[in-house]
Amino acid sequence: MMPPEAQAWAALLRRPGSWGAGTRALATLALMSVGAVVMLVVGAGTLFCARRLYREVLARGLARAILGIWRIRVVVHPDRSWPESQTIYISNHTSTIDLFVLVALGLPRTRFFLSGFVRKLLPLGVISTLMGTFHTPLQADRAARVRCFQAAERRLRRTGDSVYLSPEGERVTTGAIGPFNKGAFHLATSLGVPIVPLYIAVPREIDPGKGYAARPGTVHLYVGPPIPTAGWRLEDLERNRQSVRDLYVAVQAGLRAGRGSDAWSRVAPVRG
């Protein structure tokens, strides 16, 4: 019987669609495996105490190399520097490509929330652990998820690190904006730091969905204005969650209507 990580890779690499795409998927697996070994060696040499090095240099370089294998170009709108102060980044999540795009950005002092499933994929599990990722339990295990977010909040308060997480919680391959979970908004309310919303537009013709057989093309990432949360209260959590989701629905509609990089400026801001 195949080990769990091999079963997981087999599922993710299913039906590549073409010989070229399948070859790129296998090259991705090979490069990630080499990258994981390199990060382990560097980690051991730095006593596993250099998270920013692992995230912003090694993992970023690896993500860019993988995007290069896929021949995917990333265009950021607007192309500007990222905040150095503590920030919560959120985005829609439609594709495997998203994670590599986000890591390739090199967001300063930024940890990630990722599904605990990632740890079943041996290269990704090693890399994400060295990056200081918060691995979230399944939605069904509510108690474990609460403990995970509480521990993350304590660590973020102590370190002042920024964090990325997807409110959708999983890849939504229908083309629509999925339901938003409360975690990101509870965290933002508790920490009182701004949310920077990102919209990742992956063209259907290059999107591998939940697989790794991406095709060449251009991914556009649209950066919205920061959403202040200093005045948010926990009793308004549901309203704020829905307001931000409505914002994403409006931005998506604007992009599909051809408004391009102007899409964020044409929607009403979220108010606490």
PDB file of C-alpha atoms in Angstrom:
ATOM      1  CA  MET A   1       0.000   0.000   0.000  1.00  0.00           C
ATOM      2  CA  MET A   2       1.192   3.522  -0.836  1.00  0.00           C
ATOM      3  CA  PRO A   3       2.125   5.728   2.141  1.00  0.00           C
ATOM      4  CA  PRO A   4      -0.244   8.644   2.872  1.00  0.00           C
ATOM      5  CA  GLU A   5       2.012  11.280   1.329  1.00  0.00           C
ATOM      6  CA  ALA A   6       2.351   9.248  -1.885  1.00  0.00           C
ATOM      7  CA  GLN A   7      -1.422   8.835  -2.054  1.00  0.00           C
ATOM      8  CA  ALA A   8      -1.822  12.584  -1.596  1.00  0.00           C
ATOM      9  CA  TRP A   9       0.609  13.397  -4.394  1.00  0.00           C
ATOM     10  CA  ALA A  10      -1.067  10.880  -6.678  1.00  0.00           C
ATOM     11  CA  ALA A  11      -4.414  12.571  -6.058  1.00  0.00           C
ATOM     12  CA  LEU A  12      -3.021  16.049  -6.699  1.00  0.00           C
ATOM     13  CA  LEU A  13      -1.258  14.996  -9.901  1.00  0.00           C
ATOM     14  CA  ARG A  14      -4.276  13.214 -11.366  1.00  0.00           C
ATOM     15  CA  ARG A  15      -5.359  13.871 -14.942  1.00  0.00           C
ATOM     16  CA  PRO A  16      -2.694  16.385 -15.972  1.00  0.00           C
ATOM     17  CA  GLY A  17      -4.419  17.032 -19.301  1.00  0.00           C
ATOM     18  CA  SER A  18      -1.305  16.970 -21.479  1.00  0.00           C
ATOM     19  CA  TRP A  19       2.161  15.472 -21.549  1.00  0.00           C
ATOM     20  CA  GLY A  20       3.760  18.897 -21.063  1.00  0.00           C
ATOM     21  CA  ALA A  21       1.585  19.728 -18.065  1.00  0.00           C
ATOM     22  CA  GLY A  22       2.265  16.338 -16.508  1.00  0.00           C
ATOM     23  CA  THR A  23       6.002  16.785 -16.976  1.00  0.00           C
ATOM     24  CA  ARG A  24       5.860  20.184 -15.284  1.00  0.00           C
ATOM     25  CA  ALA A  25       3.889  18.667 -12.403  1.00  0.00           C
ATOM     26  CA  LEU A  26       6.537  15.995 -11.858  1.00  0.00           C
ATOM     27  CA  ALA A  27       9.308  18.592 -12.152  1.00  0.00           C
ATOM     28  CA  THR A  28       7.504  20.588  -9.469  1.00  0.00           C
ATOM     29  CA  LEU A  29       7.502  17.597  -7.131  1.00  0.00           C
ATOM     30  CA  ALA A  30      11.217  17.006  -7.766  1.00  0.00           C
ATOM     31  CA  LEU A  31      12.127  20.653  -7.182  1.00  0.00           C
ATOM     32  CA  MET A  32      10.054  20.816  -4.000  1.00  0.00           C
ATOM     33  CA  SER A  33      11.781  17.688  -2.702  1.00  0.00           C
ATOM     34  CA  VAL A  34      15.217  19.189  -3.346  1.00  0.00           C
ATOM     35  CA  GLY A  35      14.069  22.481  -1.826  1.00  0.00           C
ATOM     36  CA  ALA A  36      12.871  20.721   1.317  1.00  0.00           C
ATOM     37  CA  VAL A  37      16.254  19.040   1.758  1.00  0.00           C
ATOM     38  CA  VAL A  38      18.100  22.336   1.252  1.00  0.00           C
ATOM     39  CA  MET A  39      15.858  24.082   3.774  1.00  0.00           C
ATOM     40  CA  LEU A  40      16.436  21.296   6.299  1.00  0.00           C
ATOM     41  CA  VAL A  41      20.205  21.613   5.903  1.00  0.00           C
ATOM     42  CA  VAL A  42      20.076  25.407   6.234  1.00  0.00           C
ATOM     43  CA  GLY A  43      17.679  25.044   9.152  1.00  0.00           C
ATOM     44  CA  ALA A  44      20.046  22.717  10.972  1.00  0.00           C
ATOM     45  CA  GLY A  45      22.924  25.119  10.311  1.00  0.00           C
ATOM     46  CA  THR A  46      20.949  28.002  11.821  1.00  0.00           C
ATOM     47  CA  LEU A  47      19.539  25.942  14.715  1.00  0.00           C
ATOM     48  CA  PHE A  48      16.052  26.361  13.181  1.00  0.00           C
ATOM     49  CA  CYS A  49      15.940  29.949  14.447  1.00  0.00           C
ATOM     50  CA  ALA A  50      15.878  31.940  11.177  1.00  0.00           C
ATOM     51  CA  ARG A  51      12.233  31.889  10.080  1.00  0.00           C
ATOM     52  CA  ARG A  52      12.537  35.010   7.929  1.00  0.00           C
ATOM     53  CA  LEU A  53      15.457  33.466   6.047  1.00  0.00           C
ATOM     54  CA  TYR A  54      13.438  30.312   5.401  1.00  0.00           C
ATOM     55  CA  ARG A  55      10.313  32.218   4.327  1.00  0.00           C
ATOM     56  CA  GLU A  56      11.567  35.320   2.559  1.00  0.00           C
ATOM     57  CA  VAL A  57      14.669  33.911   0.886  1.00  0.00           C
ATOM     58  CA  LEU A  58      14.559  30.131   0.545  1.00  0.00           C
ATOM     59  CA  ALA A  59      10.820  29.489   0.229  1.00  0.00           C
ATOM     60  CA  ARG A  60      10.354  32.621  -1.868  1.00  0.00           C
ATOM     61  CA  GLY A  61      13.101  31.529  -4.258  1.00  0.00           C
ATOM     62  CA  LEU A  62      11.629  28.042  -4.456  1.00  0.00           C
ATOM     63  CA  ALA A  63       8.137  29.393  -5.204  1.00  0.00           C
ATOM     64  CA  ARG A  64       9.518  31.623  -7.944  1.00  0.00           C
ATOM     65  CA  ALA A  65      11.417  28.706  -9.455  1.00  0.00           C
ATOM     66  CA  ILE A  66       8.243  26.599  -9.503  1.00  0.00           C
ATOM     67  CA  LEU A  67       6.302  29.415 -11.166  1.00  0.00           C
ATOM     68  CA  GLY A  68       9.164  29.527 -13.674  1.00  0.00           C
ATOM     69  CA  ILE A  69       8.770  25.814 -14.386  1.00  0.00           C
ATOM     70  CA  TRP A  70       5.080  26.396 -14.987  1.00  0.00           C
ATOM     71  CA  ARG A  71       6.002  29.472 -17.095  1.00  0.00           C
ATOM     72  CA  ILE A  72       3.591  31.574 -15.076  1.00  0.00           C
ATOM     73  CA  ARG A  73       4.138  35.313 -14.848  1.00  0.00           C
ATOM     74  CA  VAL A  74       2.667  37.238 -11.899  1.00  0.00           C
ATOM     75  CA  VAL A  75       1.549  40.848 -12.330  1.00  0.00           C
ATOM     76  CA  VAL A  76       0.722  42.802  -9.155  1.00  0.00           C
ATOM     77  CA  HIS A  77      -1.727  45.727  -9.323  1.00  0.00           C
ATOM     78  CA  PRO A  78      -0.610  48.178  -8.045  1.00  0.00           C
ATOM     79  CA  ASP A  79       3.026  47.166  -7.801  1.00  0.00           C
ATOM     80  CA  ARG A  80       4.058  48.736  -4.501  1.00  0.00           C
ATOM     81  CA  SER A  81       5.994  47.881  -1.361  1.00  0.00           C
ATOM     82  CA  TRP A  82       4.321  45.767   1.313  1.00  0.00           C
ATOM     83  CA  PRO A  83       3.700  47.143   4.817  1.00  0.00           C
ATOM     84  CA  GLU A  84       6.380  46.447   7.403  1.00  0.00           C
ATOM     85  CA  SER A  85       3.881  46.784  10.267  1.00  0.00           C
ATOM     86  CA  GLN A  86       1.729  43.872  11.437  1.00  0.00           C
ATOM     87  CA  THR A  87      -0.924  43.057   8.844  1.00  0.00           C
ATOM     88  CA  ILE A  88      -3.460  40.338   8.115  1.00  0.00           C
ATOM     89  CA  TYR A  89      -3.485  39.384   4.439  1.00  0.00           C
ATOM     90  CA  ILE A  90      -6.481  37.574   2.990  1.00  0.00           C
ATOM     91  CA  SER A  91      -7.379  36.426  -0.508  1.00  0.00           C
ATOM     92  CA  ASN A  92      -9.760  34.349  -2.534  1.00  0.00           C
ATOM     93  CA  HIS A  93      -8.521  30.790  -3.087  1.00  0.00           C
ATOM     94  CA  THR A  94      -9.297  29.044  -6.359  1.00  0.00           C
ATOM     95  CA  SER A  95      -6.156  27.153  -7.241  1.00  0.00           C
ATOM     96  CA  THR A  96      -2.979  25.398  -6.146  1.00  0.00           C
ATOM     97  CA  ILE A  97      -1.191  28.240  -7.940  1.00  0.00           C
ATOM     98  CA  ASP A  98      -2.322  30.706  -5.248  1.00  0.00           C
ATOM     99  CA  LEU A  99       0.046  29.448  -2.561  1.00  0.00           C
ATOM    100  CA  PHE A 100       3.108  29.706  -4.794  1.00  0.00           C
ATOM    101  CA  VAL A 101       2.116  33.204  -5.925  1.00  0.00           C
ATOM    102  CA  LEU A 102       1.723  34.360  -2.321  1.00  0.00           C
ATOM    103  CA  VAL A 103       4.999  32.852  -1.103  1.00  0.00           C
ATOM    104  CA  ALA A 104       6.804  34.273  -4.154  1.00  0.00           C
ATOM    105  CA  LEU A 105       5.730  37.778  -3.098  1.00  0.00           C
ATOM    106  CA  GLY A 106       8.052  37.618  -0.091  1.00  0.00           C
ATOM    107  CA  LEU A 107       5.572  39.346   2.223  1.00  0.00           C
ATOM    108  CA  PRO A 108       7.709  40.724   5.091  1.00  0.00           C
ATOM    109  CA  ARG A 109       7.561  38.866   8.408  1.00  0.00           C
ATOM    110  CA  THR A 110       4.474  36.956   7.290  1.00  0.00           C
ATOM    111  CA  ARG A 111       3.395  33.530   8.499  1.00  0.00           C
ATOM    112  CA  PHE A 112       0.730  31.452   6.785  1.00  0.00           C
ATOM    113  CA  PHE A 113      -2.309  29.480   7.818  1.00  0.00           C
ATOM    114  CA  LEU A 114      -2.521  26.287   5.765  1.00  0.00           C
ATOM    115  CA  SER A 115      -4.606  23.156   5.970  1.00  0.00           C
ATOM    116  CA  GLY A 116      -3.182  20.389   8.122  1.00  0.00           C
ATOM    117  CA  PHE A 117      -3.489  18.238   4.981  1.00  0.00           C
ATOM    118  CA  VAL A 118      -0.326  19.937   3.725  1.00  0.00           C
ATOM    119  CA  ARG A 119       1.695  17.974   6.266  1.00  0.00           C
ATOM    120  CA  LYS A 120       0.754  14.749   4.455  1.00  0.00           C
ATOM    121  CA  LEU A 121       2.668  16.004   1.417  1.00  0.00           C
ATOM    122  CA  LEU A 122       6.206  15.370   2.580  1.00  0.00           C
ATOM    123  CA  PRO A 123       8.065  18.191   0.757  1.00  0.00           C
ATOM    124  CA  LEU A 124       5.353  20.759   1.508  1.00  0.00           C
ATOM    125  CA  GLY A 125       5.095  19.585   5.095  1.00  0.00           C
ATOM    126  CA  VAL A 126       8.802  20.139   5.717  1.00  0.00           C
ATOM    127  CA  ILE A 127       8.852  23.505   3.945  1.00  0.00           C
ATOM    128  CA  SER A 128       5.714  24.857   5.589  1.00  0.00           C
ATOM    129  CA  THR A 129       6.855  23.776   9.062  1.00  0.00           C
ATOM    130  CA  LEU A 130      10.209  25.521   8.649  1.00  0.00           C
ATOM    131  CA  MET A 131       8.326  28.646   7.531  1.00  0.00           C
ATOM    132  CA  GLY A 132       6.485  28.694  10.860  1.00  0.00           C
ATOM    133  CA  THR A 133       3.119  27.910   9.308  1.00  0.00           C
ATOM    134  CA  PHE A 134      -0.011  27.452  11.411  1.00  0.00           C
ATOM    135  CA  HIS A 135      -1.519  24.145  10.266  1.00  0.00           C
ATOM    136  CA  THR A 136      -5.282  24.201  10.790  1.00  0.00           C
ATOM    137  CA  PRO A 137      -7.335  21.116  11.724  1.00  0.00           C
ATOM    138  CA  LEU A 138     -10.382  20.073   9.728  1.00  0.00           C
ATOM    139  CA  GLN A 139     -13.494  22.252   9.874  1.00  0.00           C
ATOM    140  CA  ALA A 140     -15.353  19.417  11.599  1.00  0.00           C
ATOM    141  CA  ASP A 141     -12.946  19.490  14.561  1.00  0.00           C
ATOM    142  CA  ARG A 142     -14.130  22.820  15.945  1.00  0.00           C
ATOM    143  CA  ALA A 143     -12.401  22.514  19.325  1.00  0.00           C
ATOM    144  CA  ALA A 144      -9.022  21.832  17.720  1.00  0.00           C
ATOM    145  CA  ARG A 145      -9.475  24.758  15.328  1.00  0.00           C
ATOM    146  CA  VAL A 146     -10.275  27.113  18.206  1.00  0.00           C
ATOM    147  CA  ARG A 147      -7.118  25.989  20.022  1.00  0.00           C
ATOM    148  CA  CYS A 148      -5.086  26.479  16.834  1.00  0.00           C
ATOM    149  CA  PHE A 149      -6.317  30.051  16.342  1.00  0.00           C
ATOM    150  CA  GLN A 150      -5.876  30.912  20.016  1.00  0.00           C
ATOM    151  CA  ALA A 151      -2.285  29.670  19.956  1.00  0.00           C
ATOM    152  CA  ALA A 152      -1.663  31.592  16.725  1.00  0.00           C
ATOM    153  CA  GLU A 153      -3.072  34.778  18.237  1.00  0.00           C
ATOM    154  CA  ARG A 154      -0.785  34.487  21.266  1.00  0.00           C
ATOM    155  CA  ARG A 155       2.246  33.951  19.061  1.00  0.00           C
ATOM    156  CA  LEU A 156       1.363  36.837  16.739  1.00  0.00           C
ATOM    157  CA  ARG A 157       0.904  39.169  19.718  1.00  0.00           C
ATOM    158  CA  ARG A 158       4.316  38.171  21.005  1.00  0.00           C
ATOM    159  CA  THR A 159       6.213  38.355  17.710  1.00  0.00           C
ATOM    160  CA  GLY A 160       4.355  41.128  15.876  1.00  0.00           C
ATOM    161  CA  ASP A 161       4.461  38.994  12.733  1.00  0.00           C
ATOM    162  CA  SER A 162       1.968  39.465   9.926  1.00  0.00           C
ATOM    163  CA  VAL A 163      -0.124  36.535   8.738  1.00  0.00           C
ATOM    164  CA  TYR A 164      -1.906  35.294   5.624  1.00  0.00           C
ATOM    165  CA  LEU A 165      -5.017  33.149   5.546  1.00  0.00           C
ATOM    166  CA  SER A 166      -7.835  32.448   3.127  1.00  0.00           C
ATOM    167  CA  PRO A 167     -11.324  33.092   4.548  1.00  0.00           C
ATOM    168  CA  GLU A 168     -12.699  30.470   2.163  1.00  0.00           C
ATOM    169  CA  GLY A 169     -10.591  27.871   3.927  1.00  0.00           C
ATOM    170  CA  GLU A 170     -10.152  25.678   0.868  1.00  0.00           C
ATOM    171  CA  ARG A 171      -9.786  25.931  -2.883  1.00  0.00           C
ATOM    172  CA  VAL A 172     -13.098  26.900  -4.470  1.00  0.00           C
ATOM    173  CA  THR A 173     -12.991  25.723  -8.087  1.00  0.00           C
ATOM    174  CA  THR A 174     -16.505  26.769  -9.142  1.00  0.00           C
ATOM    175  CA  GLY A 175     -15.456  30.258 -10.215  1.00  0.00           C
ATOM    176  CA  ALA A 176     -17.536  31.863  -7.454  1.00  0.00           C
ATOM    177  CA  ILE A 177     -16.487  33.429  -4.152  1.00  0.00           C
ATOM    178  CA  GLY A 178     -17.087  30.754  -1.521  1.00  0.00           C
ATOM    179  CA  PRO A 179     -18.471  31.190   1.999  1.00  0.00           C
ATOM    180  CA  PHE A 180     -16.091  32.988   4.362  1.00  0.00           C
ATOM    181  CA  ASN A 181     -15.079  31.439   7.678  1.00  0.00           C
ATOM    182  CA  LYS A 182     -14.810  33.561  10.823  1.00  0.00           C
ATOM    183  CA  GLY A 183     -11.180  32.846  11.701  1.00  0.00           C
ATOM    184  CA  ALA A 184      -9.522  35.705   9.819  1.00  0.00           C
ATOM    185  CA  PHE A 185     -12.017  38.252  11.105  1.00  0.00           C
ATOM    186  CA  HIS A 186     -11.899  37.042  14.699  1.00  0.00           C
ATOM    187  CA  LEU A 187      -8.112  37.282  14.538  1.00  0.00           C
ATOM    188  CA  ALA A 188      -8.224  40.763  12.999  1.00  0.00           C
ATOM    189  CA  THR A 189     -10.711  41.950  15.628  1.00  0.00           C
ATOM    190  CA  SER A 190      -8.621  40.582  18.495  1.00  0.00           C
ATOM    191  CA  LEU A 191      -5.325  41.981  17.207  1.00  0.00           C
ATOM    192  CA  GLY A 192      -6.794  45.251  15.920  1.00  0.00           C
ATOM    193  CA  VAL A 193      -4.472  45.305  12.900  1.00  0.00           C
ATOM    194  CA  PRO A 194      -5.490  46.165   9.323  1.00  0.00           C
ATOM    195  CA  ILE A 195      -6.571  43.603   6.766  1.00  0.00           C
ATOM    196  CA  VAL A 196      -5.020  43.900   3.304  1.00  0.00           C
ATOM    197  CA  PRO A 197      -7.345  42.154   0.819  1.00  0.00           C
ATOM    198  CA  LEU A 198      -5.827  40.452  -2.223  1.00  0.00           C
ATOM    199  CA  TYR A 199      -7.709  39.148  -5.235  1.00  0.00           C
ATOM    200  CA  ILE A 200      -5.907  36.470  -7.246  1.00  0.00           C
ATOM    201  CA  ALA A 201      -7.126  36.109 -10.836  1.00  0.00           C
ATOM    202  CA  VAL A 202      -6.023  32.789 -12.333  1.00  0.00           C
ATOM    203  CA  PRO A 203      -7.238  32.311 -15.932  1.00  0.00           C
ATOM    204  CA  ARG A 204      -9.251  29.132 -16.417  1.00  0.00           C
ATOM    205  CA  GLU A 205      -7.017  27.947 -19.246  1.00  0.00           C
ATOM    206  CA  ILE A 206      -3.937  27.721 -16.989  1.00  0.00           C
ATOM    207  CA  ASP A 207      -5.628  26.776 -13.710  1.00  0.00           C
ATOM    208  CA  PRO A 208      -4.819  23.271 -12.392  1.00  0.00           C
ATOM    209  CA  GLY A 209      -7.588  23.581  -9.785  1.00  0.00           C
ATOM    210  CA  LYS A 210      -6.615  21.250  -6.955  1.00  0.00           C
ATOM    211  CA  GLY A 211      -3.844  19.620  -8.979  1.00  0.00           C
ATOM    212  CA  TYR A 212      -0.303  20.658  -9.890  1.00  0.00           C
ATOM    213  CA  ALA A 213      -0.494  20.466 -13.690  1.00  0.00           C
ATOM    214  CA  ALA A 214      -0.576  24.213 -14.321  1.00  0.00           C
ATOM    215  CA  ARG A 215      -0.157  25.635 -17.811  1.00  0.00           C
ATOM    216  CA  PRO A 216       1.795  28.694 -18.961  1.00  0.00           C
ATOM    217  CA  GLY A 217       0.141  32.088 -18.655  1.00  0.00           C
ATOM    218  CA  THR A 218      -0.239  35.221 -16.548  1.00  0.00           C
ATOM    219  CA  VAL A 219      -1.754  35.512 -13.069  1.00  0.00           C
ATOM    220  CA  HIS A 220      -2.945  38.938 -11.950  1.00  0.00           C
ATOM    221  CA  LEU A 221      -2.958  39.861  -8.265  1.00  0.00           C
ATOM    222  CA  TYR A 222      -5.036  42.901  -7.293  1.00  0.00           C
ATOM    223  CA  VAL A 223      -4.168  44.575  -3.984  1.00  0.00           C
ATOM    224  CA  GLY A 224      -6.994  46.392  -2.249  1.00  0.00           C
ATOM    225  CA  PRO A 225      -6.689  49.285   0.201  1.00  0.00           C
ATOM    226  CA  PRO A 226      -6.147  48.274   3.858  1.00  0.00           C
ATOM    227  CA  ILE A 227      -9.310  47.663   5.872  1.00  0.00           C
ATOM    228  CA  PRO A 228      -8.932  49.201   9.359  1.00  0.00           C
ATOM    229  CA  THR A 229     -10.110  46.964  12.201  1.00  0.00           C
ATOM    230  CA  ALA A 230      -9.179  49.002  15.283  1.00  0.00           C
ATOM    231  CA  GLY A 231     -12.858  49.773  15.906  1.00  0.00           C
ATOM    232  CA  TRP A 232     -14.147  46.255  15.263  1.00  0.00           C
ATOM    233  CA  ARG A 233     -15.906  44.379  18.063  1.00  0.00           C
ATOM    234  CA  LEU A 234     -16.475  40.648  18.393  1.00  0.00           C
ATOM    235  CA  GLU A 235     -20.248  41.152  18.506  1.00  0.00           C
ATOM    236  CA  ASP A 236     -19.999  42.583  14.964  1.00  0.00           C
ATOM    237  CA  LEU A 237     -18.015  39.607  13.674  1.00  0.00           C
ATOM    238  CA  GLU A 238     -20.760  38.240  11.429  1.00  0.00           C
ATOM    239  CA  ARG A 239     -21.482  41.640   9.896  1.00  0.00           C
ATOM    240  CA  ASN A 240     -17.820  42.350   9.192  1.00  0.00           C
ATOM    241  CA  ARG A 241     -17.274  38.914   7.711  1.00  0.00           C
ATOM    242  CA  GLN A 242     -20.208  39.368   5.350  1.00  0.00           C
ATOM    243  CA  SER A 243     -19.138  42.910   4.426  1.00  0.00           C
ATOM    244  CA  VAL A 244     -15.688  41.746   3.371  1.00  0.00           C
ATOM    245  CA  ARG A 245     -17.143  38.847   1.395  1.00  0.00           C
ATOM    246  CA  ASP A 246     -19.509  41.264  -0.360  1.00  0.00           C
ATOM    247  CA  LEU A 247     -16.443  43.323  -1.213  1.00  0.00           C
ATOM    248  CA  TYR A 248     -14.835  40.324  -2.899  1.00  0.00           C
ATOM    249  CA  VAL A 249     -18.006  39.515  -4.823  1.00  0.00           C
ATOM    250  CA  ALA A 250     -18.128  43.116  -6.081  1.00  0.00           C
ATOM    251  CA  VAL A 251     -14.447  43.129  -7.061  1.00  0.00           C
ATOM    252  CA  GLN A 252     -14.822  39.835  -8.914  1.00  0.00           C
ATOM    253  CA  ALA A 253     -17.837  41.198 -10.791  1.00  0.00           C
ATOM    254  CA  GLY A 254     -15.873  44.330 -11.659  1.00  0.00           C
ATOM    255  CA  LEU A 255     -12.941  42.356 -13.008  1.00  0.00           C
ATOM    256  CA  ARG A 256     -15.219  40.182 -15.112  1.00  0.00           C
ATOM    257  CA  ALA A 257     -16.833  43.349 -16.452  1.00  0.00           C
ATOM    258  CA  GLY A 258     -13.424  44.486 -17.667  1.00  0.00           C
ATOM    259  CA  ARG A 259     -12.632  47.108 -15.053  1.00  0.00           C
ATOM    260  CA  GLY A 260      -9.202  45.597 -14.417  1.00  0.00           C
ATOM    261  CA  SER A 261      -6.948  47.225 -11.834  1.00  0.00           C
ATOM    262  CA  ASP A 262      -9.657  49.837 -11.163  1.00  0.00           C
ATOM    263  CA  ALA A 263     -11.926  47.190  -9.612  1.00  0.00           C
ATOM    264  CA  TRP A 264     -11.013  47.853  -5.957  1.00  0.00           C
ATOM    265  CA  SER A 265     -11.556  51.603  -6.223  1.00  0.00           C
ATOM    266  CA  ARG A 266     -15.092  51.117  -7.541  1.00  0.00           C
ATOM    267  CA  VAL A 267     -16.422  49.257  -4.508  1.00  0.00           C
ATOM    268  CA  ALA A 268     -17.606  50.736  -1.235  1.00  0.00           C
ATOM    269  CA  PRO A 269     -15.067  50.442   1.613  1.00  0.00           C
ATOM    270  CA  VAL A 270     -15.747  48.197   4.585  1.00  0.00           C
ATOM    271  CA  ARG A 271     -16.526  50.160   7.720  1.00  0.00           C
ATOM    272  CA  GLY A 272     -16.255  48.794  11.237  1.00  0.00           C
TER     273      GLY A 272
END
